[in-house]
PDB file of C-alpha atoms in Angstrom:
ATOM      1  CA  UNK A  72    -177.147-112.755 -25.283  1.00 87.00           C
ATOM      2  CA  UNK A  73    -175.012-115.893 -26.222  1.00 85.00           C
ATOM      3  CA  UNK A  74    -176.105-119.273 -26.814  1.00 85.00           C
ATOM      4  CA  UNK A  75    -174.215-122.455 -28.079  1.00 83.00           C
ATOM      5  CA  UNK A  76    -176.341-124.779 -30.545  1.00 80.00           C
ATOM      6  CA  UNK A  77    -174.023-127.710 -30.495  1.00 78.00           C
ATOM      7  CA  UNK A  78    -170.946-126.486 -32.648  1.00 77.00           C
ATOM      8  CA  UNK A  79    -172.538-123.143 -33.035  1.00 81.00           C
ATOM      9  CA  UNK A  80    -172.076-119.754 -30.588  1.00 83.00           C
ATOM     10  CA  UNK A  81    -174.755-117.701 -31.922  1.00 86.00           C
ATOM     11  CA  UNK A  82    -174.107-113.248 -30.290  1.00 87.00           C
ATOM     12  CA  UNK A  83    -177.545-111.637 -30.176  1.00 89.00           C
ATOM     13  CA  UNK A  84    -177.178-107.901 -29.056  1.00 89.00           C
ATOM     14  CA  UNK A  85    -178.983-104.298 -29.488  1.00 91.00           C
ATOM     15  CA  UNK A  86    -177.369-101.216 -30.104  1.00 89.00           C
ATOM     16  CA  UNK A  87    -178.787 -97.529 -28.626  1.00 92.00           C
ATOM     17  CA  UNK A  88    -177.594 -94.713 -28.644  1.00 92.00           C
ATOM     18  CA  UNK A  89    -177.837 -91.408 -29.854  1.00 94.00           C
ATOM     19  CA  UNK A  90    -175.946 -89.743 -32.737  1.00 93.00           C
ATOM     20  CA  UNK A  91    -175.430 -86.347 -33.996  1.00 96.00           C
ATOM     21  CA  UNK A  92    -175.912 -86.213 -37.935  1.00 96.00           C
ATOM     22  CA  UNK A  93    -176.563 -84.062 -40.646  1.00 97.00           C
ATOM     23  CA  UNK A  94    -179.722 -82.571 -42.159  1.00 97.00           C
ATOM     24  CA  UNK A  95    -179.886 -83.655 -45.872  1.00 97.00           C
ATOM     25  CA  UNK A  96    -181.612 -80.475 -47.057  1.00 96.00           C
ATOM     26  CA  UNK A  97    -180.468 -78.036 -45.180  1.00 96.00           C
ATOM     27  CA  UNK A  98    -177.431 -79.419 -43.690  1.00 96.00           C
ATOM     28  CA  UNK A  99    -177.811 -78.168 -39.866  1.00 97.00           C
ATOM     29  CA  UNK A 100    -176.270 -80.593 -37.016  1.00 97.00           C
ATOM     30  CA  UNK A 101    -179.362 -82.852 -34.900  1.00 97.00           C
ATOM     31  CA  UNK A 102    -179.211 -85.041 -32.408  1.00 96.00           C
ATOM     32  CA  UNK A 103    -181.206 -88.662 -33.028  1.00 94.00           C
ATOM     33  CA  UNK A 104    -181.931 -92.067 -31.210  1.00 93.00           C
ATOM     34  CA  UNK A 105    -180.890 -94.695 -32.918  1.00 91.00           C
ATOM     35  CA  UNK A 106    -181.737 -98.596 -32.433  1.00 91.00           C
ATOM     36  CA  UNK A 107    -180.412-102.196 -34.306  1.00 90.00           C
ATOM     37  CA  UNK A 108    -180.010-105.239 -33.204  1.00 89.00           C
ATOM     38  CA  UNK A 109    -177.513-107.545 -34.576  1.00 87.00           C
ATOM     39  CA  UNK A 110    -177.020-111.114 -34.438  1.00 86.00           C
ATOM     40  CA  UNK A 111    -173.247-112.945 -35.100  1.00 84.00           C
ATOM     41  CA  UNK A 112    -173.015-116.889 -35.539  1.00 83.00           C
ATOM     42  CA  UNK A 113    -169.838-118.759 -35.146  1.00 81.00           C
ATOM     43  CA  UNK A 114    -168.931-122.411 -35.647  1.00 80.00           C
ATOM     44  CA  UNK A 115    -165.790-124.421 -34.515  1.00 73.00           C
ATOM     45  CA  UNK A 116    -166.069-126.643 -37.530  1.00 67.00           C
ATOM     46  CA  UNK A 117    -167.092-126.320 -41.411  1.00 64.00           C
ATOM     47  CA  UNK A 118    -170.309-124.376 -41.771  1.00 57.00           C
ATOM     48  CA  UNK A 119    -173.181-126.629 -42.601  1.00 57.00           C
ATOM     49  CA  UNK A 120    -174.247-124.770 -45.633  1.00 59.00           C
ATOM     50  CA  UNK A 121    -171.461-123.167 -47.676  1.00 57.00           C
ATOM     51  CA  UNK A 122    -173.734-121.054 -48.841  1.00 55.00           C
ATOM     52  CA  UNK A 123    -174.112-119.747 -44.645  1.00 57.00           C
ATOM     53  CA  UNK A 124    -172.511-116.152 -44.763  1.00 56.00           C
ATOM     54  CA  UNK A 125    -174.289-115.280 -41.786  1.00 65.00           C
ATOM     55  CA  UNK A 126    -171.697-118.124 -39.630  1.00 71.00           C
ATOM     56  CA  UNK A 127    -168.326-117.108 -39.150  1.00 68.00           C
ATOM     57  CA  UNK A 128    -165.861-120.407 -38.876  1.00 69.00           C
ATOM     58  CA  UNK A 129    -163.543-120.197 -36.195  1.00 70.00           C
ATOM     59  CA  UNK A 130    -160.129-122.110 -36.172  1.00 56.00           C
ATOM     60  CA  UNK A 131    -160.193-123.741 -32.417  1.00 63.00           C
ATOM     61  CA  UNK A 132    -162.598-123.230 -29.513  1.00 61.00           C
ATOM     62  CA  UNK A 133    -159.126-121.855 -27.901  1.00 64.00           C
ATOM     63  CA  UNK A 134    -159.790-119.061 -30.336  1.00 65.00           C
ATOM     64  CA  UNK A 135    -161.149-115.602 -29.426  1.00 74.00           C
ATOM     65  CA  UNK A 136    -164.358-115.039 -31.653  1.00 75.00           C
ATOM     66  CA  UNK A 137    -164.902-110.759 -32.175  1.00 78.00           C
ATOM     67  CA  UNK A 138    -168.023-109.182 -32.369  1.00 80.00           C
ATOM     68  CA  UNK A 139    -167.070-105.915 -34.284  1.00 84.00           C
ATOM     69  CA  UNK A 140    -168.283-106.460 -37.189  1.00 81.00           C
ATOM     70  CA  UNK A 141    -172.113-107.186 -35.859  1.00 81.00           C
ATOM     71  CA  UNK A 142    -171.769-104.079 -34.066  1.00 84.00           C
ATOM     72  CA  UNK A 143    -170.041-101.423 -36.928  1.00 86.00           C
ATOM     73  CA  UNK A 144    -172.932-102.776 -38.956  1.00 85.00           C
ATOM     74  CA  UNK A 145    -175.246-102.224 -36.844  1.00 86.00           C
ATOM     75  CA  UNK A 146    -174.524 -98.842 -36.521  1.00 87.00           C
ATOM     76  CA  UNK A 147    -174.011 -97.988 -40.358  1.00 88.00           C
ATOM     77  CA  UNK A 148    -178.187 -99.725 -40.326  1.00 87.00           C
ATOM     78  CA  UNK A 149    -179.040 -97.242 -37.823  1.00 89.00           C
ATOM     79  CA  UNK A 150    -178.554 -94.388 -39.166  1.00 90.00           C
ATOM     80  CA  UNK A 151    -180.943 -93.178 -41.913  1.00 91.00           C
ATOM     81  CA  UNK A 152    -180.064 -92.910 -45.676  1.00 92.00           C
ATOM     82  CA  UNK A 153    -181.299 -89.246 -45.767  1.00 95.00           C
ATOM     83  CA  UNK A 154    -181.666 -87.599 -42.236  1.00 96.00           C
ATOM     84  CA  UNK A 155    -183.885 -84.965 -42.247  1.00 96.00           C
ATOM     85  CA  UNK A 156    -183.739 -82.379 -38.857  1.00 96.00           C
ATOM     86  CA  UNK A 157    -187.845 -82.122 -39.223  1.00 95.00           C
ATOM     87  CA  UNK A 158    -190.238 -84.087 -41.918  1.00 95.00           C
ATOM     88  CA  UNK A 159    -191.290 -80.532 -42.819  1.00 96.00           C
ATOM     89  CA  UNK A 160    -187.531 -79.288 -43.269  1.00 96.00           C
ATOM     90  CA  UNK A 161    -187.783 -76.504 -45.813  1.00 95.00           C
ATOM     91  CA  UNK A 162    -183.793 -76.841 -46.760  1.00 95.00           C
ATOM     92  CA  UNK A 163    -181.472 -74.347 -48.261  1.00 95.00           C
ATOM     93  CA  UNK A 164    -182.303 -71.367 -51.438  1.00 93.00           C
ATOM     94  CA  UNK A 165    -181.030 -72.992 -54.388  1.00 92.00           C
ATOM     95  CA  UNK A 166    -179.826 -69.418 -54.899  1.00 91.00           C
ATOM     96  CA  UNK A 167    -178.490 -68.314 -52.450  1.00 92.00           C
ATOM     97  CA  UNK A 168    -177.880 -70.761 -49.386  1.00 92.00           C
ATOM     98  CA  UNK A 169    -180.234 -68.948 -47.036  1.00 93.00           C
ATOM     99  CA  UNK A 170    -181.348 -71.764 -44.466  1.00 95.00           C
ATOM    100  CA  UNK A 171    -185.092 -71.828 -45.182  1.00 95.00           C
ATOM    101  CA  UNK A 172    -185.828 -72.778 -41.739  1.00 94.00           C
ATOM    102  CA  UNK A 173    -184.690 -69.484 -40.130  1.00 93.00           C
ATOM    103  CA  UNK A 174    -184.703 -66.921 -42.667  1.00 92.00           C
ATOM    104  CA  UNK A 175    -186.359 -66.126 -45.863  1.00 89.00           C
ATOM    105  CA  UNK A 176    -185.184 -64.603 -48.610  1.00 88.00           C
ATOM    106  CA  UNK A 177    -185.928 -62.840 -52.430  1.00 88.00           C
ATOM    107  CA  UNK A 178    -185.437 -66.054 -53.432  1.00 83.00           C
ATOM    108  CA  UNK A 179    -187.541 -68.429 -51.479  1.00 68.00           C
ATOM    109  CA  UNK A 180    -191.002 -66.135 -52.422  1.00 66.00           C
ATOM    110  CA  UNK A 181    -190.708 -68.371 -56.131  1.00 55.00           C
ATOM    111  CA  UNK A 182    -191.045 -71.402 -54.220  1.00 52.00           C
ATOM    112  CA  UNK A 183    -188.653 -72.300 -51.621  1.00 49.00           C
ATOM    113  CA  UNK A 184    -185.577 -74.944 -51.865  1.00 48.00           C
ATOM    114  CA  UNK A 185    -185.753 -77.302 -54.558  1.00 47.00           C
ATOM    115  CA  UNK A 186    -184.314 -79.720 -51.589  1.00 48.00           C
ATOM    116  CA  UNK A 187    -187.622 -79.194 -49.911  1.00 45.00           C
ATOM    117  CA  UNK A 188    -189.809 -80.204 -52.723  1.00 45.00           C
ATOM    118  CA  UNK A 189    -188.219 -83.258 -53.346  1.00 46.00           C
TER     119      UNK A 189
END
């Protein structure tokens, strides 16, 4: 969506998609939906308020105005801080690697991953 406010374009989109990542505990590949939106402001004059980081100022209305930036970040948002395959992901044996989730091992009878109790 675009829309000018007087000397301001303001870029209003949503990013989906889906992404493959990386279990945090026990490190198999999953697939995920993400969703963001981002918004991107930009002005053909001073900004208003200096203090406006959100407003990009753009050097002539001739100019071409990009809206990478709004997107990459919306992507890095999207993603999780620690992706987990499963909320009940038991993780790797501290001991010996074994994925938890498809094997057991001498190990994992004291207690299972540390990963998984954290």
């Amino acid at each position: 969506e675009l829309l000018l406010r007087g000397e301001v374009l303001v870029c209003r989109g949503l990013l989906e998609g889906s992404v493959v990542l990386r279990c945090a505990r026990c490190l198999d590949h999953y697939g995920a939906r993400v969703s963001e939106s981002f918004t991107r402001s930009f002005t053909w004059g001073p900004r208003a308020d200096e203090d406006d980081y959100e407003t990009q100022s753009v050097l002539s209305r001739c100019s071409t105005v990009s809206i990478l930036d709004g997107v990459r970040e919306a992507i890095i948002l999207s993603v999780p801080r620690m992706p987990l395959c499963s909320p009940d992901c038991r993780g790797l044996c501290p001991a010996c690697g074994a994925n938890l989730n498809r094997e057991s091992c001498a190990h994992s009878k004291n207690g299972g991953s540390a990963a998984a109790r954290n």
